[in-house]
Tab-separated table of C-alpha atoms in Angstrom:
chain	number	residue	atom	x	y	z
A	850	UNK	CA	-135.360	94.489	26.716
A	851	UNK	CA	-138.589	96.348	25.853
A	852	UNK	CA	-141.614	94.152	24.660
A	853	UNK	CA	-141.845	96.105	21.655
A	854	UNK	CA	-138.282	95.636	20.975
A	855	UNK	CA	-138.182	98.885	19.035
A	856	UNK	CA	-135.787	101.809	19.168
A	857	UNK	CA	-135.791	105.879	18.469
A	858	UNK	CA	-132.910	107.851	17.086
A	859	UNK	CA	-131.560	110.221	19.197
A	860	UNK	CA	-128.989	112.803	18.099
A	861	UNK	CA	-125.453	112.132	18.502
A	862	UNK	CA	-123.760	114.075	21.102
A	863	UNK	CA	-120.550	113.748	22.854
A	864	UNK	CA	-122.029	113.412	26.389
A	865	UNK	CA	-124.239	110.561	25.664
A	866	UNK	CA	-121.654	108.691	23.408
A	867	UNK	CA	-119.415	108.940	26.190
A	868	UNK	CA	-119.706	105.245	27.269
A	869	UNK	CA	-119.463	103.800	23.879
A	870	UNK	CA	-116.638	105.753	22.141
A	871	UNK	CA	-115.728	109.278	20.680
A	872	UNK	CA	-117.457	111.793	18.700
A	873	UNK	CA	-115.235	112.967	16.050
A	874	UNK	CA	-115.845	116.340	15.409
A	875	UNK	CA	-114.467	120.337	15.714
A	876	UNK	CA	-114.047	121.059	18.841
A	877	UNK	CA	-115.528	124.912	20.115
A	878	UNK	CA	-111.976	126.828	19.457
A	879	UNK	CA	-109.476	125.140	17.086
A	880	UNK	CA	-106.401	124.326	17.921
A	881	UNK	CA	-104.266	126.151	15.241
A	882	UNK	CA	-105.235	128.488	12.352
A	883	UNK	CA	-103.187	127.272	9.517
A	884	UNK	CA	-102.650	127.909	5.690
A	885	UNK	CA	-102.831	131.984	6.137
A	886	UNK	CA	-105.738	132.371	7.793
A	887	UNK	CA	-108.087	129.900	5.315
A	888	UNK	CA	-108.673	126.797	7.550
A	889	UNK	CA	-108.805	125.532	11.613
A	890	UNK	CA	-107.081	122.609	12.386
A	891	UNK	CA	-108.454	120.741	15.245
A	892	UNK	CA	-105.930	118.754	16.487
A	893	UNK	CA	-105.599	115.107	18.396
A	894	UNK	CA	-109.630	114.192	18.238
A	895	UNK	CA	-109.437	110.641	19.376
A	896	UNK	CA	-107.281	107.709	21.189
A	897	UNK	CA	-105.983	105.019	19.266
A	898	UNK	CA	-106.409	101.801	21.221
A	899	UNK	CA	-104.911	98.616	19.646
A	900	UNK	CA	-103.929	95.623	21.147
A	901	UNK	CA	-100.783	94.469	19.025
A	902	UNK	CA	-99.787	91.084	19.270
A	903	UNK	CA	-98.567	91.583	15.739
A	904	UNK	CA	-101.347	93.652	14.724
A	905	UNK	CA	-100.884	97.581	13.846
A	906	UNK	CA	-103.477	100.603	13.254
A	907	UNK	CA	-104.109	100.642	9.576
A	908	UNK	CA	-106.308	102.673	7.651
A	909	UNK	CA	-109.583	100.945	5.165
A	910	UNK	CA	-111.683	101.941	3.218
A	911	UNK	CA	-115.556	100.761	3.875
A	912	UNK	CA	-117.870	101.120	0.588
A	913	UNK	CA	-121.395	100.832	2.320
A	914	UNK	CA	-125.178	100.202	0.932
A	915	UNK	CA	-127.212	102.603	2.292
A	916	UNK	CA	-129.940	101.459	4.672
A	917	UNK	CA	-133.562	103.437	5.440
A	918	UNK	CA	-136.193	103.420	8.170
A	919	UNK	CA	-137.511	101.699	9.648
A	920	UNK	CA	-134.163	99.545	10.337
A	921	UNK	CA	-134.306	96.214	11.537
A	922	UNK	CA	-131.424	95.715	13.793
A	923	UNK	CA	-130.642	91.707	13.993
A	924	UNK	CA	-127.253	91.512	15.183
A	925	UNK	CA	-124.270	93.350	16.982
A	926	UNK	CA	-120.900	93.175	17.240
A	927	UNK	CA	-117.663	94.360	19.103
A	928	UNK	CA	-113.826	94.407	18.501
A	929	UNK	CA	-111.812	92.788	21.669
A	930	UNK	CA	-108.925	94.318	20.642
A	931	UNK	CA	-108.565	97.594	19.118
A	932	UNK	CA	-111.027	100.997	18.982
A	933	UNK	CA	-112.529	101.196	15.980
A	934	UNK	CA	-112.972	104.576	13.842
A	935	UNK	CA	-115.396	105.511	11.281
A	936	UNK	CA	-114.923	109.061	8.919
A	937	UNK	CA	-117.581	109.933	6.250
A	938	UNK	CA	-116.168	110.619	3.222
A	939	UNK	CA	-119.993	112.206	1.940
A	940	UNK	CA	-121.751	115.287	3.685
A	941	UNK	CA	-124.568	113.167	5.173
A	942	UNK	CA	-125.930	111.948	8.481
A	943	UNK	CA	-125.725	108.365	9.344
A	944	UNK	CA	-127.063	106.100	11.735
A	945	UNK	CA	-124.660	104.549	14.547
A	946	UNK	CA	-125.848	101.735	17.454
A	947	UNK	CA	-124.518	101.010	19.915
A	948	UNK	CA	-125.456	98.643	23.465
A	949	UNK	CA	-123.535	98.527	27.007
A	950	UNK	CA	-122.290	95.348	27.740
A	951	UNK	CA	-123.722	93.301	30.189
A	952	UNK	CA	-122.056	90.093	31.519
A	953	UNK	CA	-120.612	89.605	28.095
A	954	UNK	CA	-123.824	90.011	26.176
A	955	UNK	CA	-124.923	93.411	24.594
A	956	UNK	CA	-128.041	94.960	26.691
A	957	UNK	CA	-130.488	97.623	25.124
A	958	UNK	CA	-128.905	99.209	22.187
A	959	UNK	CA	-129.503	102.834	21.646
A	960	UNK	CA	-129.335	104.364	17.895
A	961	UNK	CA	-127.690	107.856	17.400
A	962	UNK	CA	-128.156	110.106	13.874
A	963	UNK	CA	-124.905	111.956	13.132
A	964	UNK	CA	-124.821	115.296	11.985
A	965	UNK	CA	-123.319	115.791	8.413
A	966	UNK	CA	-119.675	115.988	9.176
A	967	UNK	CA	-119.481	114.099	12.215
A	968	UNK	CA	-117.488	110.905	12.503
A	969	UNK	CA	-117.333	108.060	15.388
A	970	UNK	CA	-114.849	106.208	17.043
A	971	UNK	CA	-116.147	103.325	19.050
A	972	UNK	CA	-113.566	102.058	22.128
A	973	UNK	CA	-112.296	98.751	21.690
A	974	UNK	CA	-115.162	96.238	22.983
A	975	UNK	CA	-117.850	98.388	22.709
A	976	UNK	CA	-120.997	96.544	21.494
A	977	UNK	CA	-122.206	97.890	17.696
A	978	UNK	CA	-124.720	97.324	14.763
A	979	UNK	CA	-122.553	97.212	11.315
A	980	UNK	CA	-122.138	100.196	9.538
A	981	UNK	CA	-125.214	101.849	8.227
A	982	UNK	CA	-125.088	105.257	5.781
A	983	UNK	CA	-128.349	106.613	5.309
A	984	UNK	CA	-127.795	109.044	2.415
A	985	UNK	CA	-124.990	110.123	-0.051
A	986	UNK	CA	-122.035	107.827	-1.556
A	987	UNK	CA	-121.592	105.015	1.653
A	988	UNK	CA	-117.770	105.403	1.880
A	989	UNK	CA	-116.106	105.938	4.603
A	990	UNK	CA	-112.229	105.724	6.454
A	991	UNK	CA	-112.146	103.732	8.873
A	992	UNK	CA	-108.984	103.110	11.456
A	993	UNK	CA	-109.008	100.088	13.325
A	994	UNK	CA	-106.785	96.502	14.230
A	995	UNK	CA	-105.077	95.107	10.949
A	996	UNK	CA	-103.627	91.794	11.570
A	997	UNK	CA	-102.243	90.230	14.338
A	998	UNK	CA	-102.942	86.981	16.562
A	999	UNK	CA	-106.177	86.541	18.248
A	1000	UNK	CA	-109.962	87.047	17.110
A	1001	UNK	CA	-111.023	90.492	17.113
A	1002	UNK	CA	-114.677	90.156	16.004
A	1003	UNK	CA	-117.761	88.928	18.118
A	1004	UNK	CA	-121.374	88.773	17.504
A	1005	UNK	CA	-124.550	88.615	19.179
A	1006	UNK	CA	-127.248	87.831	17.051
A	1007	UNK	CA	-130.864	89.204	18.996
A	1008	UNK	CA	-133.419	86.390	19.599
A	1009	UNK	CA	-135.981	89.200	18.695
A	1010	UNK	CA	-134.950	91.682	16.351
A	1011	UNK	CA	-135.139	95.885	16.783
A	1012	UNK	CA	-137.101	98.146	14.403
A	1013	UNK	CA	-135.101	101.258	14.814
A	1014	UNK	CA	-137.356	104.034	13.648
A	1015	UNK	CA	-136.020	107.810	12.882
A	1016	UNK	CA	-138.591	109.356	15.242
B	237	UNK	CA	-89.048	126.366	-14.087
B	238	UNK	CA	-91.319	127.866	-16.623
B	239	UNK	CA	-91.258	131.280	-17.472
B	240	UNK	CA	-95.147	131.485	-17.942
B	241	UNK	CA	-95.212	129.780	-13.853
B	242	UNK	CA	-98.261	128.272	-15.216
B	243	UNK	CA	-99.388	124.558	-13.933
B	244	UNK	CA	-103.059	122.727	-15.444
B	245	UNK	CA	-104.387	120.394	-13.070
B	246	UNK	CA	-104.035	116.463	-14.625
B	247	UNK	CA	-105.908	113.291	-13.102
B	248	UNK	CA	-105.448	111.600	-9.984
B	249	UNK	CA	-103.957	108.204	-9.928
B	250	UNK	CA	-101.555	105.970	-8.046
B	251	UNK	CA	-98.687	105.678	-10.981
B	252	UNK	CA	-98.306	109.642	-11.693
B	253	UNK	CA	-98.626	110.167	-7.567
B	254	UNK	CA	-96.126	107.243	-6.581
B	255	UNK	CA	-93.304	109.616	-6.096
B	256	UNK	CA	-95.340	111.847	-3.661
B	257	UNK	CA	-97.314	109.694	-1.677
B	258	UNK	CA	-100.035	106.874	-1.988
B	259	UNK	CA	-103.617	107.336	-3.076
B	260	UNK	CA	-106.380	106.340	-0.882
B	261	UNK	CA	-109.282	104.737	-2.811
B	262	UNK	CA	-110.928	101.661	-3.423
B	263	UNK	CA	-108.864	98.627	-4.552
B	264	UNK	CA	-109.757	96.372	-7.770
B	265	UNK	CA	-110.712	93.894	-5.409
B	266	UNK	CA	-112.499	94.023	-2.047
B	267	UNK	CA	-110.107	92.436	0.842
B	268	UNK	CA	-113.856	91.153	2.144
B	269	UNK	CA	-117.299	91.316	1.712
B	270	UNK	CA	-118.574	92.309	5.265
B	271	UNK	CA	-121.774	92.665	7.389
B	272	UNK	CA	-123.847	90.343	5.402
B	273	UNK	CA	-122.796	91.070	2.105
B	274	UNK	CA	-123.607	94.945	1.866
B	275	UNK	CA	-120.124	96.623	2.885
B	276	UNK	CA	-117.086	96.159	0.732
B	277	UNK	CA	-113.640	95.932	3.340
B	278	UNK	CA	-110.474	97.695	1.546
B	279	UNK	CA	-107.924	96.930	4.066
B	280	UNK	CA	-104.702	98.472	4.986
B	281	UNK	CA	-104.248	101.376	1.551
B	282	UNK	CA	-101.637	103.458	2.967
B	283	UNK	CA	-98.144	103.144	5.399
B	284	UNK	CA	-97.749	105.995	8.455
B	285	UNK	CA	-94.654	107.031	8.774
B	286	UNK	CA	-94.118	109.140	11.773
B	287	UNK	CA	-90.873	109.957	14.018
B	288	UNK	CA	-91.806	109.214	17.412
B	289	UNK	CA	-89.311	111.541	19.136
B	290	UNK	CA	-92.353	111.916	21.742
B	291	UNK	CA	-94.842	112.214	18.954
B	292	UNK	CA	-97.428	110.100	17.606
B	293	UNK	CA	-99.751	109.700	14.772
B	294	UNK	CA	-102.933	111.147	15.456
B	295	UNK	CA	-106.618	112.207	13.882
B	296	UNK	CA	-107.140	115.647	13.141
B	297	UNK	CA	-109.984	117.519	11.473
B	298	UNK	CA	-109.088	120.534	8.820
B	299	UNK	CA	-111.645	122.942	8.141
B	300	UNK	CA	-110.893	124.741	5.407
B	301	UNK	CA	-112.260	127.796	3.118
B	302	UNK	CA	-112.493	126.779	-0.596
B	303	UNK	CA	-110.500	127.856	-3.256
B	304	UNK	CA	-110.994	128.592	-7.186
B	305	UNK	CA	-109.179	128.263	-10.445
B	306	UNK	CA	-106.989	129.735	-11.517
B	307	UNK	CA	-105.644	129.547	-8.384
B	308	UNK	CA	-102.577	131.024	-6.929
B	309	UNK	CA	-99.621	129.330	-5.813
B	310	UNK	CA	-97.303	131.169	-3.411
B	311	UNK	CA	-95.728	129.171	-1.520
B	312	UNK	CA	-95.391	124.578	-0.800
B	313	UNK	CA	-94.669	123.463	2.448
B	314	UNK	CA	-93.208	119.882	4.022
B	315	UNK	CA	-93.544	117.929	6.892
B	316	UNK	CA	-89.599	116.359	7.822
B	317	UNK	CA	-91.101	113.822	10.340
B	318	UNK	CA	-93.832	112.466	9.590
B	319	UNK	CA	-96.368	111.141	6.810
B	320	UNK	CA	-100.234	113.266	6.484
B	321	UNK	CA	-103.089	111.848	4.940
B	322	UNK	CA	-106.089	113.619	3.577
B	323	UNK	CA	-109.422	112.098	3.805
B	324	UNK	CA	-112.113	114.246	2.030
B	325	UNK	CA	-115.224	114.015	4.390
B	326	UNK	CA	-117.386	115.294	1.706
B	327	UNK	CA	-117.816	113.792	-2.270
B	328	UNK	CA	-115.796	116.513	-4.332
B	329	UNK	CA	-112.889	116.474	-5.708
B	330	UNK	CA	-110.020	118.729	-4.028
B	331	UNK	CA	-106.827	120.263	-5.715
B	332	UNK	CA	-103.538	118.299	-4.591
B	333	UNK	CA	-100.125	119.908	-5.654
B	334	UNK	CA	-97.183	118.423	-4.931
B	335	UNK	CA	-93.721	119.037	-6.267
B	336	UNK	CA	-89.945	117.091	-6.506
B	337	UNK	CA	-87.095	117.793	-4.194
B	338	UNK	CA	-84.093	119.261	-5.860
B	339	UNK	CA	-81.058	119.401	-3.776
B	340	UNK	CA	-83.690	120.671	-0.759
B	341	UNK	CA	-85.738	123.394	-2.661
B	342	UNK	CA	-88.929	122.436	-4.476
B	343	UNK	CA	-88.918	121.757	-8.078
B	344	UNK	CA	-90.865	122.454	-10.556
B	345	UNK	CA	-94.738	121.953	-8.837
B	346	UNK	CA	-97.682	119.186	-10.283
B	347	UNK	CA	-101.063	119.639	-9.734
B	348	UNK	CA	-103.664	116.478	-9.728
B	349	UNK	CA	-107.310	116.828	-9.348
B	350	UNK	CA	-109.235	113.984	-7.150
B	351	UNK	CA	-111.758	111.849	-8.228
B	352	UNK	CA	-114.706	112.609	-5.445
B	353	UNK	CA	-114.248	109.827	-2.656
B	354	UNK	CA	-110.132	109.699	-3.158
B	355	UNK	CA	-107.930	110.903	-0.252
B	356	UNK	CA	-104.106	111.303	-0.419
B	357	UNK	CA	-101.038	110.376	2.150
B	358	UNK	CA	-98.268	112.220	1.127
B	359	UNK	CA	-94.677	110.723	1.951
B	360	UNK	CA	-92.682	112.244	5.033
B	361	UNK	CA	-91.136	115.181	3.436
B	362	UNK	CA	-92.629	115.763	0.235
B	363	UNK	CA	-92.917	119.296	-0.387
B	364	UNK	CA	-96.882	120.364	-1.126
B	365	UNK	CA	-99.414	122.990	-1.248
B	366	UNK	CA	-101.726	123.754	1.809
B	367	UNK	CA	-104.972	122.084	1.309
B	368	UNK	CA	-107.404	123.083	-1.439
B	369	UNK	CA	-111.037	122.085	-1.299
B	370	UNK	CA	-112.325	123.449	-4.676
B	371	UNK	CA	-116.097	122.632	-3.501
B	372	UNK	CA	-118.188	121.377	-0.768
B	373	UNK	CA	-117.844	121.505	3.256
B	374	UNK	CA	-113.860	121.569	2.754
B	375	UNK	CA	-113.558	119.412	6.148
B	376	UNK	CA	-111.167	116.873	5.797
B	377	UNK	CA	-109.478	114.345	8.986
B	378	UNK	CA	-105.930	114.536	8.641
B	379	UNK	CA	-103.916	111.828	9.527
B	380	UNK	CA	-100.183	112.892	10.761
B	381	UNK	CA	-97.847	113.438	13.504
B	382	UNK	CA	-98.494	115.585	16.480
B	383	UNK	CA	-96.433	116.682	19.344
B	384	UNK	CA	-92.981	115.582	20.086
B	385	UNK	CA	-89.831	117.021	19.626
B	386	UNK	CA	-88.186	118.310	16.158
B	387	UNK	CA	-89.712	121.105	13.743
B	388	UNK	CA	-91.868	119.052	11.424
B	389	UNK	CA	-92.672	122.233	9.168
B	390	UNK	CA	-90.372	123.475	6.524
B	391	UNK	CA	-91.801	126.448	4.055
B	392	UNK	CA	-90.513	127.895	0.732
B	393	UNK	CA	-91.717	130.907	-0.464
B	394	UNK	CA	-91.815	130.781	-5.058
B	395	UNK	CA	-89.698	133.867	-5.706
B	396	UNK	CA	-92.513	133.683	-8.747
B	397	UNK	CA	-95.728	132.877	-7.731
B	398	UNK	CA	-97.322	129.412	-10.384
B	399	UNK	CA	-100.911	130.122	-11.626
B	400	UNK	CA	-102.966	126.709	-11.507
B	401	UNK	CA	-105.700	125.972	-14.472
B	402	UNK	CA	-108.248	123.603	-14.156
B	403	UNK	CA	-107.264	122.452	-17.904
């Protein structure tokens, strides 16, 4: 944990999301052309990873407020028992943080900016701040755990806050 | 059938699609306030429906070219094993056309218009038109069944082609 407890955006790319969860986005070549020609499907993007015990995938729908910079990241949280998937349903960027775990407690959380178009889906237990649209409407799909026994939400609230700034 | 083949588009909503499939939007009321009071939670909106046969439900991304009224339609298509949800991931509205089974050929066709921020899931074998993004990035994550065994596309071909008006 740095001293000045403050964190830079970095772009969101598949390599360095890699530990956290999935990038949802088109992939270089698509996997069909459908419709005549007129659109690229890209098929299969992500893993669904639910733990069922009477739960299922379902879909949601997540109206937002829109947060700015500086951000002042209090808290994270994580999802023992299912992945959890977030879709933009506006053109914008948005901000996504994430932190490794360590020994059950969240270590330095790194911020990613999405490119317009680009959606997330974080693997089950994967320590993140809440859900944080920038720009445009603040709606998005999101796939994770409905129902079921056991919890599936844990926080960690930060003795010293993060100012996440958009460098 | 008509003999002008002509269709005008008519609103969106959950009574006039029920026969077709379920609208994805925003419920009356929130199934929980979340992260502190900014996010509203709309939990659970639609039911996938997907043979297994080896298959699964899975994420896909469409990227498709726009289209324009009065717009052209040639052909509807259905999917025998499985569900497909449309999730706009930009704030337009798209063009949705759907249209009645009659003893396995397509009756006479509907066309809705979205509200921006509305997806669709249309039912396991409802016949449809390919997607139509009207304006916007036309990317949309598709929610439906993918590999497996079976032929989950059927086509028909309108011996007389409908034109679609926006109204």
């Amino acid at each position: 944990m740095s001293e000045q407890q403050s964190l830079v955006v970095q772009p969101l790319t598949a390599q360095a999301f890699a530990p956290f969860g999935e990038v949802i986005d088109l992939r270089d070549v698509p996997s069909a052309i459908i419709n005549q020609g007129l659109c690229e499907r890209h098929s299969d993007l992500i893993t669904f990873d639910v733990d069922e015990q009477g739960g299922k995938l379902g879909l949601s729908l997540f109206q937002s407020q829109r947060r700015s910079f500086p951000y002042r990241l209090e808290m994270v949280e994580r999802h023992p028992l299912g992945s959890q998937a977030f879709i933009p349903m506006s053109h914008e960027p948005f901000l996504v943080i994430v932190a490794p775990d360590q020994a059950g407690q969240p270590g330095e959380p790194l911020a990613f900016l999405t490119q317009a178009g680009q959606g997330i889906n974080l693997f089950k237990c994967t320590w993140h701040g809440v859900l944080t649209p920038l720009e445009g409407f603040g709606r998005f799909a999101v796939l994770d755990r409905i129902g079921g026994d056991g919890s599936n939400l844990e926080e960690h609230w930060f003795a010293h806050p993060y100012t996440v700034f958009a460098g």
